[in-house]
mmCIF file of C-alpha atoms in Angstrom:
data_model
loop_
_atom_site.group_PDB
_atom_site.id
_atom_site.type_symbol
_atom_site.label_atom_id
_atom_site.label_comp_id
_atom_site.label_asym_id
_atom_site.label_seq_id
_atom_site.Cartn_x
_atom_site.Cartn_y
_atom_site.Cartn_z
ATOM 1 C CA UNK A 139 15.772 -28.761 70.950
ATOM 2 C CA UNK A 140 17.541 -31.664 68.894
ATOM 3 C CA UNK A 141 16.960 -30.699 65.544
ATOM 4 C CA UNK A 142 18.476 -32.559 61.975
ATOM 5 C CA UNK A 143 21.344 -29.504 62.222
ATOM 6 C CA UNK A 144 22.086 -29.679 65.360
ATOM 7 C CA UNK A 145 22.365 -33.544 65.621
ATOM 8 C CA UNK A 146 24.826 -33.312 62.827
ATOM 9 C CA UNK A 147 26.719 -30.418 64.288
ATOM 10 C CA UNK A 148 27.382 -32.483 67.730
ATOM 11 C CA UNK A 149 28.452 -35.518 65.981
ATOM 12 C CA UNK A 150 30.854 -33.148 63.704
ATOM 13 C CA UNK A 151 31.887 -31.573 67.270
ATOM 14 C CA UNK A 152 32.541 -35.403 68.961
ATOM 15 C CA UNK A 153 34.814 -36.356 65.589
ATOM 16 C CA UNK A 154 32.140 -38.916 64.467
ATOM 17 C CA UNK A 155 33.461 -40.702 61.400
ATOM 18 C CA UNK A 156 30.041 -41.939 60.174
ATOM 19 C CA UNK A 157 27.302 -39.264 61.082
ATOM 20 C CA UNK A 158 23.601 -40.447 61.235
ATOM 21 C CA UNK A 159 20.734 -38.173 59.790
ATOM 22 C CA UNK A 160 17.981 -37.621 62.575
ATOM 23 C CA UNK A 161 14.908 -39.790 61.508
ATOM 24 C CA UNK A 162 11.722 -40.885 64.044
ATOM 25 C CA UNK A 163 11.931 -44.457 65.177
ATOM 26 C CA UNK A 164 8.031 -45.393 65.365
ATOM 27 C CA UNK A 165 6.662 -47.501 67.946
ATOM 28 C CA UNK A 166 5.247 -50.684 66.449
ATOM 29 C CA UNK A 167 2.877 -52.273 65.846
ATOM 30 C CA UNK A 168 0.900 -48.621 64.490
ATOM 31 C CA UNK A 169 -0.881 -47.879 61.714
ATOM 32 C CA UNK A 170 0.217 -47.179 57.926
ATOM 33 C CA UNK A 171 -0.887 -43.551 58.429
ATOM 34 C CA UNK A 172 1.997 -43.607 61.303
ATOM 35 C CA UNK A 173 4.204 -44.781 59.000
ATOM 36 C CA UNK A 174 3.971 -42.816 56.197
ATOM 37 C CA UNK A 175 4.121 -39.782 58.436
ATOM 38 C CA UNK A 176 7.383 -40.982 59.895
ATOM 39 C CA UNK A 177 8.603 -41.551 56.374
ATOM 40 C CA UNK A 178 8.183 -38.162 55.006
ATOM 41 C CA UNK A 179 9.453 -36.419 58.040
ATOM 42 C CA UNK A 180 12.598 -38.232 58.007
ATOM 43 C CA UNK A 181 13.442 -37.865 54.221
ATOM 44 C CA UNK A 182 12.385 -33.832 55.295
ATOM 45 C CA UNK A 183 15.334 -34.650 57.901
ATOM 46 C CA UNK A 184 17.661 -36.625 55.979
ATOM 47 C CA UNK A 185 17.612 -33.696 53.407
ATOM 48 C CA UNK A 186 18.150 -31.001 56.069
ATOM 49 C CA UNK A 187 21.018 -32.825 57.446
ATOM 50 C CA UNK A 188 22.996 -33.592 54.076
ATOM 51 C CA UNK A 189 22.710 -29.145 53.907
ATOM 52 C CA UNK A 190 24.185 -29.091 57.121
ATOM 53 C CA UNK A 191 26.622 -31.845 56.827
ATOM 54 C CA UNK A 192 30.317 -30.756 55.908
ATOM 55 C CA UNK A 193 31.370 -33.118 53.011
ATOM 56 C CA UNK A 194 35.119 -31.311 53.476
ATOM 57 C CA UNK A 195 35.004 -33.126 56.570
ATOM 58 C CA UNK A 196 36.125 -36.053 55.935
ATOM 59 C CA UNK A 197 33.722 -38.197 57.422
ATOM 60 C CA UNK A 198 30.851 -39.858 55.604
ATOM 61 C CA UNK A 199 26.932 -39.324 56.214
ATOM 62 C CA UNK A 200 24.452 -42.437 56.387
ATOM 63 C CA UNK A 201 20.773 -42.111 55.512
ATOM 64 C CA UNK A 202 18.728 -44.041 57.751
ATOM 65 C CA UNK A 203 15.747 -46.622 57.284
ATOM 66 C CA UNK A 204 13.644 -47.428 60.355
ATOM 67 C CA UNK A 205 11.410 -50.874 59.757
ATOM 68 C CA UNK A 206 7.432 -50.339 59.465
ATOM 69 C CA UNK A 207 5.046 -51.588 56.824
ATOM 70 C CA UNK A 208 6.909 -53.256 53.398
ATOM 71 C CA UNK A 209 5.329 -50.934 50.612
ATOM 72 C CA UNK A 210 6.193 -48.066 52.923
ATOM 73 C CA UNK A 211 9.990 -49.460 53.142
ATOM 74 C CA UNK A 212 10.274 -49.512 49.469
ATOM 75 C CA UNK A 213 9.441 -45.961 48.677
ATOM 76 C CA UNK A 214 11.514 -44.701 51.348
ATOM 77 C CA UNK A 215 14.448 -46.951 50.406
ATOM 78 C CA UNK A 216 13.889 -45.708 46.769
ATOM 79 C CA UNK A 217 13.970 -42.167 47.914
ATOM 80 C CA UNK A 218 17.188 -42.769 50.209
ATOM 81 C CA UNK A 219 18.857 -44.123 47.105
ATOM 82 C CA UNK A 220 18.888 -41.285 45.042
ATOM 83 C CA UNK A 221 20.044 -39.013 47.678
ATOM 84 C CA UNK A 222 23.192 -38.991 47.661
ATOM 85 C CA UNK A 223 24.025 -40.292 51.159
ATOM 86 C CA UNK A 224 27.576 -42.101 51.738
ATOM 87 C CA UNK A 225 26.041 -45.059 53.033
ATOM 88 C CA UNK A 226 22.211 -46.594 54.489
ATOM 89 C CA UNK A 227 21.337 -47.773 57.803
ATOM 90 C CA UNK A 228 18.424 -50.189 59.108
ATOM 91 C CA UNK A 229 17.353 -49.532 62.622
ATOM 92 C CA UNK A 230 14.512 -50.605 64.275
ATOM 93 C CA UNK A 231 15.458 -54.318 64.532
ATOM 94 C CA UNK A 232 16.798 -57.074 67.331
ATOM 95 C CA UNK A 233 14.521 -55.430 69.724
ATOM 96 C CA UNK A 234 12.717 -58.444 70.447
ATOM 97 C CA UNK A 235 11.392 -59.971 67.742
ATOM 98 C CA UNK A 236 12.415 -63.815 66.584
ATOM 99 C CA UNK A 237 15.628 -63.718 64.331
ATOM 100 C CA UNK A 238 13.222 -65.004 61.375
ATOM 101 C CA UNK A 239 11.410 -61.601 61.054
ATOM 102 C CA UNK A 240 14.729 -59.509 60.995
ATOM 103 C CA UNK A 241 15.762 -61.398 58.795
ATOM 104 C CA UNK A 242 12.253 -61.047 56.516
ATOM 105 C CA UNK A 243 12.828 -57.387 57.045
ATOM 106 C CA UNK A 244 16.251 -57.293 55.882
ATOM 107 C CA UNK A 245 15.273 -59.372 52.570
ATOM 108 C CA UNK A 246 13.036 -56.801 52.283
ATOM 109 C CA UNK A 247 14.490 -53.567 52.404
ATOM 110 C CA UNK A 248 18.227 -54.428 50.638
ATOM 111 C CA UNK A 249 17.373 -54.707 47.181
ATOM 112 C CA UNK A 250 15.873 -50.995 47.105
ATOM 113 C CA UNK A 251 19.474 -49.568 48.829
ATOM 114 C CA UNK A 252 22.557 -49.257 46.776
ATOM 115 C CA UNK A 253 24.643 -52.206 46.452
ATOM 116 C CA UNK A 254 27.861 -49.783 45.513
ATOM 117 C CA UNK A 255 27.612 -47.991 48.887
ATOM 118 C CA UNK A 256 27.861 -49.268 52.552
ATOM 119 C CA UNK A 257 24.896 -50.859 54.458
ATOM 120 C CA UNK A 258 24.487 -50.685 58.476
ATOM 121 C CA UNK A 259 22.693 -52.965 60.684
ATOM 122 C CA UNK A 260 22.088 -51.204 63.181
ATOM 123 C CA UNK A 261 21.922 -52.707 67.196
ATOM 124 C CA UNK A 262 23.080 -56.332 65.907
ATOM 125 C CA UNK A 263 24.513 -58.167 67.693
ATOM 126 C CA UNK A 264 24.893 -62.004 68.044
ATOM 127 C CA UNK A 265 27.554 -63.521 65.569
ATOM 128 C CA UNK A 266 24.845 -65.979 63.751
ATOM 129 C CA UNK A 267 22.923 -62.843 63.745
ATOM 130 C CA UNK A 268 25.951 -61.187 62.120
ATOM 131 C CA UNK A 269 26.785 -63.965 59.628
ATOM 132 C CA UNK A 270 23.099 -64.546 58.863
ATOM 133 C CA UNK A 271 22.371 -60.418 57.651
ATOM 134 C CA UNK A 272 26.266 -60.367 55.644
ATOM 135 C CA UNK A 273 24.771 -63.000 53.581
ATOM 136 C CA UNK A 274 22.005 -61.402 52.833
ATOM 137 C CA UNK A 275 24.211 -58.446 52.106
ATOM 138 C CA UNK A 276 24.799 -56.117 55.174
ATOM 139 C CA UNK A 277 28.138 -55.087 55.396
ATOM 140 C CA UNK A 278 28.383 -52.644 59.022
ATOM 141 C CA UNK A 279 27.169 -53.894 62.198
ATOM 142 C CA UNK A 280 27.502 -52.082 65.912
ATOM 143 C CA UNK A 281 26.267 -53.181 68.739
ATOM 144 C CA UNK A 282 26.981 -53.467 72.923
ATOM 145 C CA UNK A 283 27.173 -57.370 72.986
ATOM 146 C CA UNK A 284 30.735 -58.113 73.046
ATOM 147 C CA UNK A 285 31.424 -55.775 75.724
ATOM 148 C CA UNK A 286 28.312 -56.303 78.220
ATOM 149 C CA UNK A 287 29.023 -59.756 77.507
ATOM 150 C CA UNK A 288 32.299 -59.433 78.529
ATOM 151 C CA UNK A 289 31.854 -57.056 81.526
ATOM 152 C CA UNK A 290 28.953 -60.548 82.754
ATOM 153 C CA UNK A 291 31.445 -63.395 82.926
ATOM 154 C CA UNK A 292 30.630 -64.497 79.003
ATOM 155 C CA UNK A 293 33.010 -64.773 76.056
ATOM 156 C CA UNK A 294 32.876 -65.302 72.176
ATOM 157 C CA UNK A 295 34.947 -68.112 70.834
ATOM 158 C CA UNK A 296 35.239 -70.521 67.601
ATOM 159 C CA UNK A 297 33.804 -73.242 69.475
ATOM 160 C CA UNK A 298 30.826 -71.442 70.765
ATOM 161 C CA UNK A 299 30.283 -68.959 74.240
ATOM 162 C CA UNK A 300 31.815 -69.707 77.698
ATOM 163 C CA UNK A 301 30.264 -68.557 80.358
ATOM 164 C CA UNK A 302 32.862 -68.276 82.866
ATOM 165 C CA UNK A 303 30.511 -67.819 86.211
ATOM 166 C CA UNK A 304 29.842 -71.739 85.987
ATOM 167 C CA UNK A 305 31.653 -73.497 88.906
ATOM 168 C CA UNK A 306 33.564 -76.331 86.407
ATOM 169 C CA UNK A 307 35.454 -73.749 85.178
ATOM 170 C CA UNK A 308 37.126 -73.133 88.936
ATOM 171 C CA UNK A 309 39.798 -75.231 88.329
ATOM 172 C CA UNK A 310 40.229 -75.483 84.356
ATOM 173 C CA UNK A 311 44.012 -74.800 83.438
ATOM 174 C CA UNK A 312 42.899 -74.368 79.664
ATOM 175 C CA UNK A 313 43.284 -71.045 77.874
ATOM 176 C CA UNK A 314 40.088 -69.837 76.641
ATOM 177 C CA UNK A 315 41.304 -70.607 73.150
ATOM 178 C CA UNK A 316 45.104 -71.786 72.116
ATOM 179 C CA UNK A 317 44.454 -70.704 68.900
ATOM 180 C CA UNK A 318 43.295 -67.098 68.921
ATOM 181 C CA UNK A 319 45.042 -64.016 67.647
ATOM 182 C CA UNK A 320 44.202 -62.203 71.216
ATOM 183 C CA UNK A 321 46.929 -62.927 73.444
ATOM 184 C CA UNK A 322 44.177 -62.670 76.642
ATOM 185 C CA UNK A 323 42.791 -65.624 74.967
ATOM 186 C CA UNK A 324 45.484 -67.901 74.723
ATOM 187 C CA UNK A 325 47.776 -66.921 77.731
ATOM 188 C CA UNK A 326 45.457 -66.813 80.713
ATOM 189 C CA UNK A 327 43.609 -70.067 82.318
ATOM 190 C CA UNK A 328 39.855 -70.465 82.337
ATOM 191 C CA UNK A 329 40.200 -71.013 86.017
ATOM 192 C CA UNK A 330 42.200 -67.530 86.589
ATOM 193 C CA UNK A 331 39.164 -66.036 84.461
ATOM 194 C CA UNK A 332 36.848 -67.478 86.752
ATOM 195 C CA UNK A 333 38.272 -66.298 89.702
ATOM 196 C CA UNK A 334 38.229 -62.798 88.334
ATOM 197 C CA UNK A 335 34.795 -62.304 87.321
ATOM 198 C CA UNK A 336 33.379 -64.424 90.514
ATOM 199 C CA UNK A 337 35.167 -61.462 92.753
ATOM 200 C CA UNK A 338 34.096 -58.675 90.557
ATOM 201 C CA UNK A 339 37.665 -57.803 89.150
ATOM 202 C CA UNK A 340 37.509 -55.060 86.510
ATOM 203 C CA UNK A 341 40.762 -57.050 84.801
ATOM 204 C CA UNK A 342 38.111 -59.707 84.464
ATOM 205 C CA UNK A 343 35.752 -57.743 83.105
ATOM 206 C CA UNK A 344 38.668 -55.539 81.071
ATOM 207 C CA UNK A 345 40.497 -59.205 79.609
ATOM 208 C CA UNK A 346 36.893 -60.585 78.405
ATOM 209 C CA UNK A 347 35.635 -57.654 76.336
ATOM 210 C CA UNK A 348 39.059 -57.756 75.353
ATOM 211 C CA UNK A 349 38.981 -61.681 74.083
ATOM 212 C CA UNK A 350 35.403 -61.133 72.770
ATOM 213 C CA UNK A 351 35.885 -57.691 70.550
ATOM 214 C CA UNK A 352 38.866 -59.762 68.986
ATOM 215 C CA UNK A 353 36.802 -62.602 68.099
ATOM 216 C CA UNK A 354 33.887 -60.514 66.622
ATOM 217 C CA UNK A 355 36.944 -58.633 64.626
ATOM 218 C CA UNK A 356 38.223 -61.737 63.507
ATOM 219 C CA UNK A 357 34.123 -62.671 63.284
ATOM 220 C CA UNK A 358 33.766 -60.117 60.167
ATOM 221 C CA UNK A 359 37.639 -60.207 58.748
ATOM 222 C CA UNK A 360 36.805 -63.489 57.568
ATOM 223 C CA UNK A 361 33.175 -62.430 56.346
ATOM 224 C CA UNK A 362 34.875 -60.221 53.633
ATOM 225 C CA UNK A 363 35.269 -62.799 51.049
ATOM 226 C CA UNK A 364 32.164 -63.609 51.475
ATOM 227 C CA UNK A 365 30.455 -60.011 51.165
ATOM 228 C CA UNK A 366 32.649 -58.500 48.636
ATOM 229 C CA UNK A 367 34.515 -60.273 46.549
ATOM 230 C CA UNK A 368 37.907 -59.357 46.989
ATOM 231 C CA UNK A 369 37.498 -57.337 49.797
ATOM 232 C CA UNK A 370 36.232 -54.056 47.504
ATOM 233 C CA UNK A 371 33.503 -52.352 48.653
ATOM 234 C CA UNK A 372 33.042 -51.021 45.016
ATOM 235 C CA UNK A 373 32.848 -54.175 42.700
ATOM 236 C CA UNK A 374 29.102 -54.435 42.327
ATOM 237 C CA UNK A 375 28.661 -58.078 42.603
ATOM 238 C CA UNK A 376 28.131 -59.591 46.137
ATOM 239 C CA UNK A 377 28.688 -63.404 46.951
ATOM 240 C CA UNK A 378 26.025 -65.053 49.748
ATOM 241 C CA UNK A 379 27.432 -67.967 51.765
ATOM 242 C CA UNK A 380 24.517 -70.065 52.832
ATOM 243 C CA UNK A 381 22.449 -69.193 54.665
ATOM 244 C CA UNK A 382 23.284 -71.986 57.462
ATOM 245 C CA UNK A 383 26.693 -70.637 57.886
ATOM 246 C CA UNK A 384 26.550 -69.229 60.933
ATOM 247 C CA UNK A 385 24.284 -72.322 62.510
ATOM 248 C CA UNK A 386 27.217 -74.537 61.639
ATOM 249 C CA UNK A 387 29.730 -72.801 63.101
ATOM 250 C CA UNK A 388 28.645 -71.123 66.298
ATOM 251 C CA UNK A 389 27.442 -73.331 69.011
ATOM 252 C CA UNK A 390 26.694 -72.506 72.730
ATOM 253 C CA UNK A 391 28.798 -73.795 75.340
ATOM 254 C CA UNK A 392 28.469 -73.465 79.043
#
């Protein structure tokens, strides 16, 4: 049985850097009783993970907030605050719902977590997504979408996403961007790219994650001015770009 000890003993046994306390994800929409009861049990959890959580490890431990109801969020937000975790993550979201309500949600819960410690998006995910939550003051993201992306033909660039199945790209000589830091990116044709993923190359698959995790590095490098001034984590005092930002710099392409 997976209990809050034994989650954190396999992520201490796998070398985890950030270690999650075990919470229950609810499935929504449910009622406020559902919610509460999910709140309570995983503040019961997050407490009976920081016990078993070795702070002579060396690695941090995150409290965790799963979205529900907005009065519930607060008073579990409060109560993550004063416990002592390393950092706070929000889970639950970009499962399906329009960017507008994650981004609500997120408005919602950040002013109840610390602003001195780290805070993790968790699942997201598309770079306006991305740009959109670090100005409303998210600062750690994961998620699969540069990699499946890559591993389907599509890659992340400045002037929007390629998809590389389309047929005009058969006989392109351009790199996929001169420009880029990734030397995949500047070096190889669109056309050679092509060719790769339309015969089901790994190399294809192995150059375009490649290309795209470099872009979503470069993505949040230059996002740190912009979410803590001078690149501290510590200062206290956050800067928002606008909230438009991403919308006027990402773009689709085809």
């Amino acid at each position: 049985m997976l209990t809050p000890e034994r989650a954190i003993e396999i992520q201490g046994l796998l070398g985890s850097d950030i270690q999650m306390q075990l919470d229950e994800c609810v499935r929504l929409p449910c009622s406020d009783e559902d919610v509460e009861r999910a709140m309570r049990l995983s503040l019961r959890w997050g407490e009976r993970s920081k016990r078993a959580f070795d702070p002579a490890s060396g690695h941090a431990l995150f409290g965790s907030y799963r979205v529900g109801q907005p009065v519930v969020a607060y008073r579990k937000c409060e109560s993550l605050g004063r416990d002592g975790f390393d950092g706070h993550s929000i889970g639950g979201l970009a499962v399906g719902e329009p960017q507008a309500v994650m981004l609500a949600m997120i408005e919602t819960v950040i002013p109840y977590l610390p602003e001195a410690k780290p805070r993790y998006l968790m699942g997201v995910g598309a770079p306006d997504d991305l740009l959109e939550s670090v100005a409303r003051g998210i600062d750690m993201f994961d998620c699969v979408m540069p990699t499946r992306a890559g591993r389907h033909g599509l890659v992340y660039t400045r002037s929007g996403r390629i998809n590389l199945r389309n047929a005009k790209h058969a006989t392109d000589r351009a790199p996929i961007d001169p420009l880029a830091s990734c030397e995949a990116a500047r070096i190889y044709a669109r056309a050679y790219l092509h060719h790769l993923v339309k015969a089901g190359e790994i190399l294809g698959m192995m150059l375009l994650t490649e290309i795209n995790l470099s872009y979503y590095q470069e993505l949040m490098a230059g996002c740190a001015p912009l979410s803590w001034p001078g690149g501290s984590m510590n200062s206290g005092k956050r800067l928002k770009p606008h909230g438009q930002l991403a919308k006027s710099k990402l773009r689709l392409a085809d």
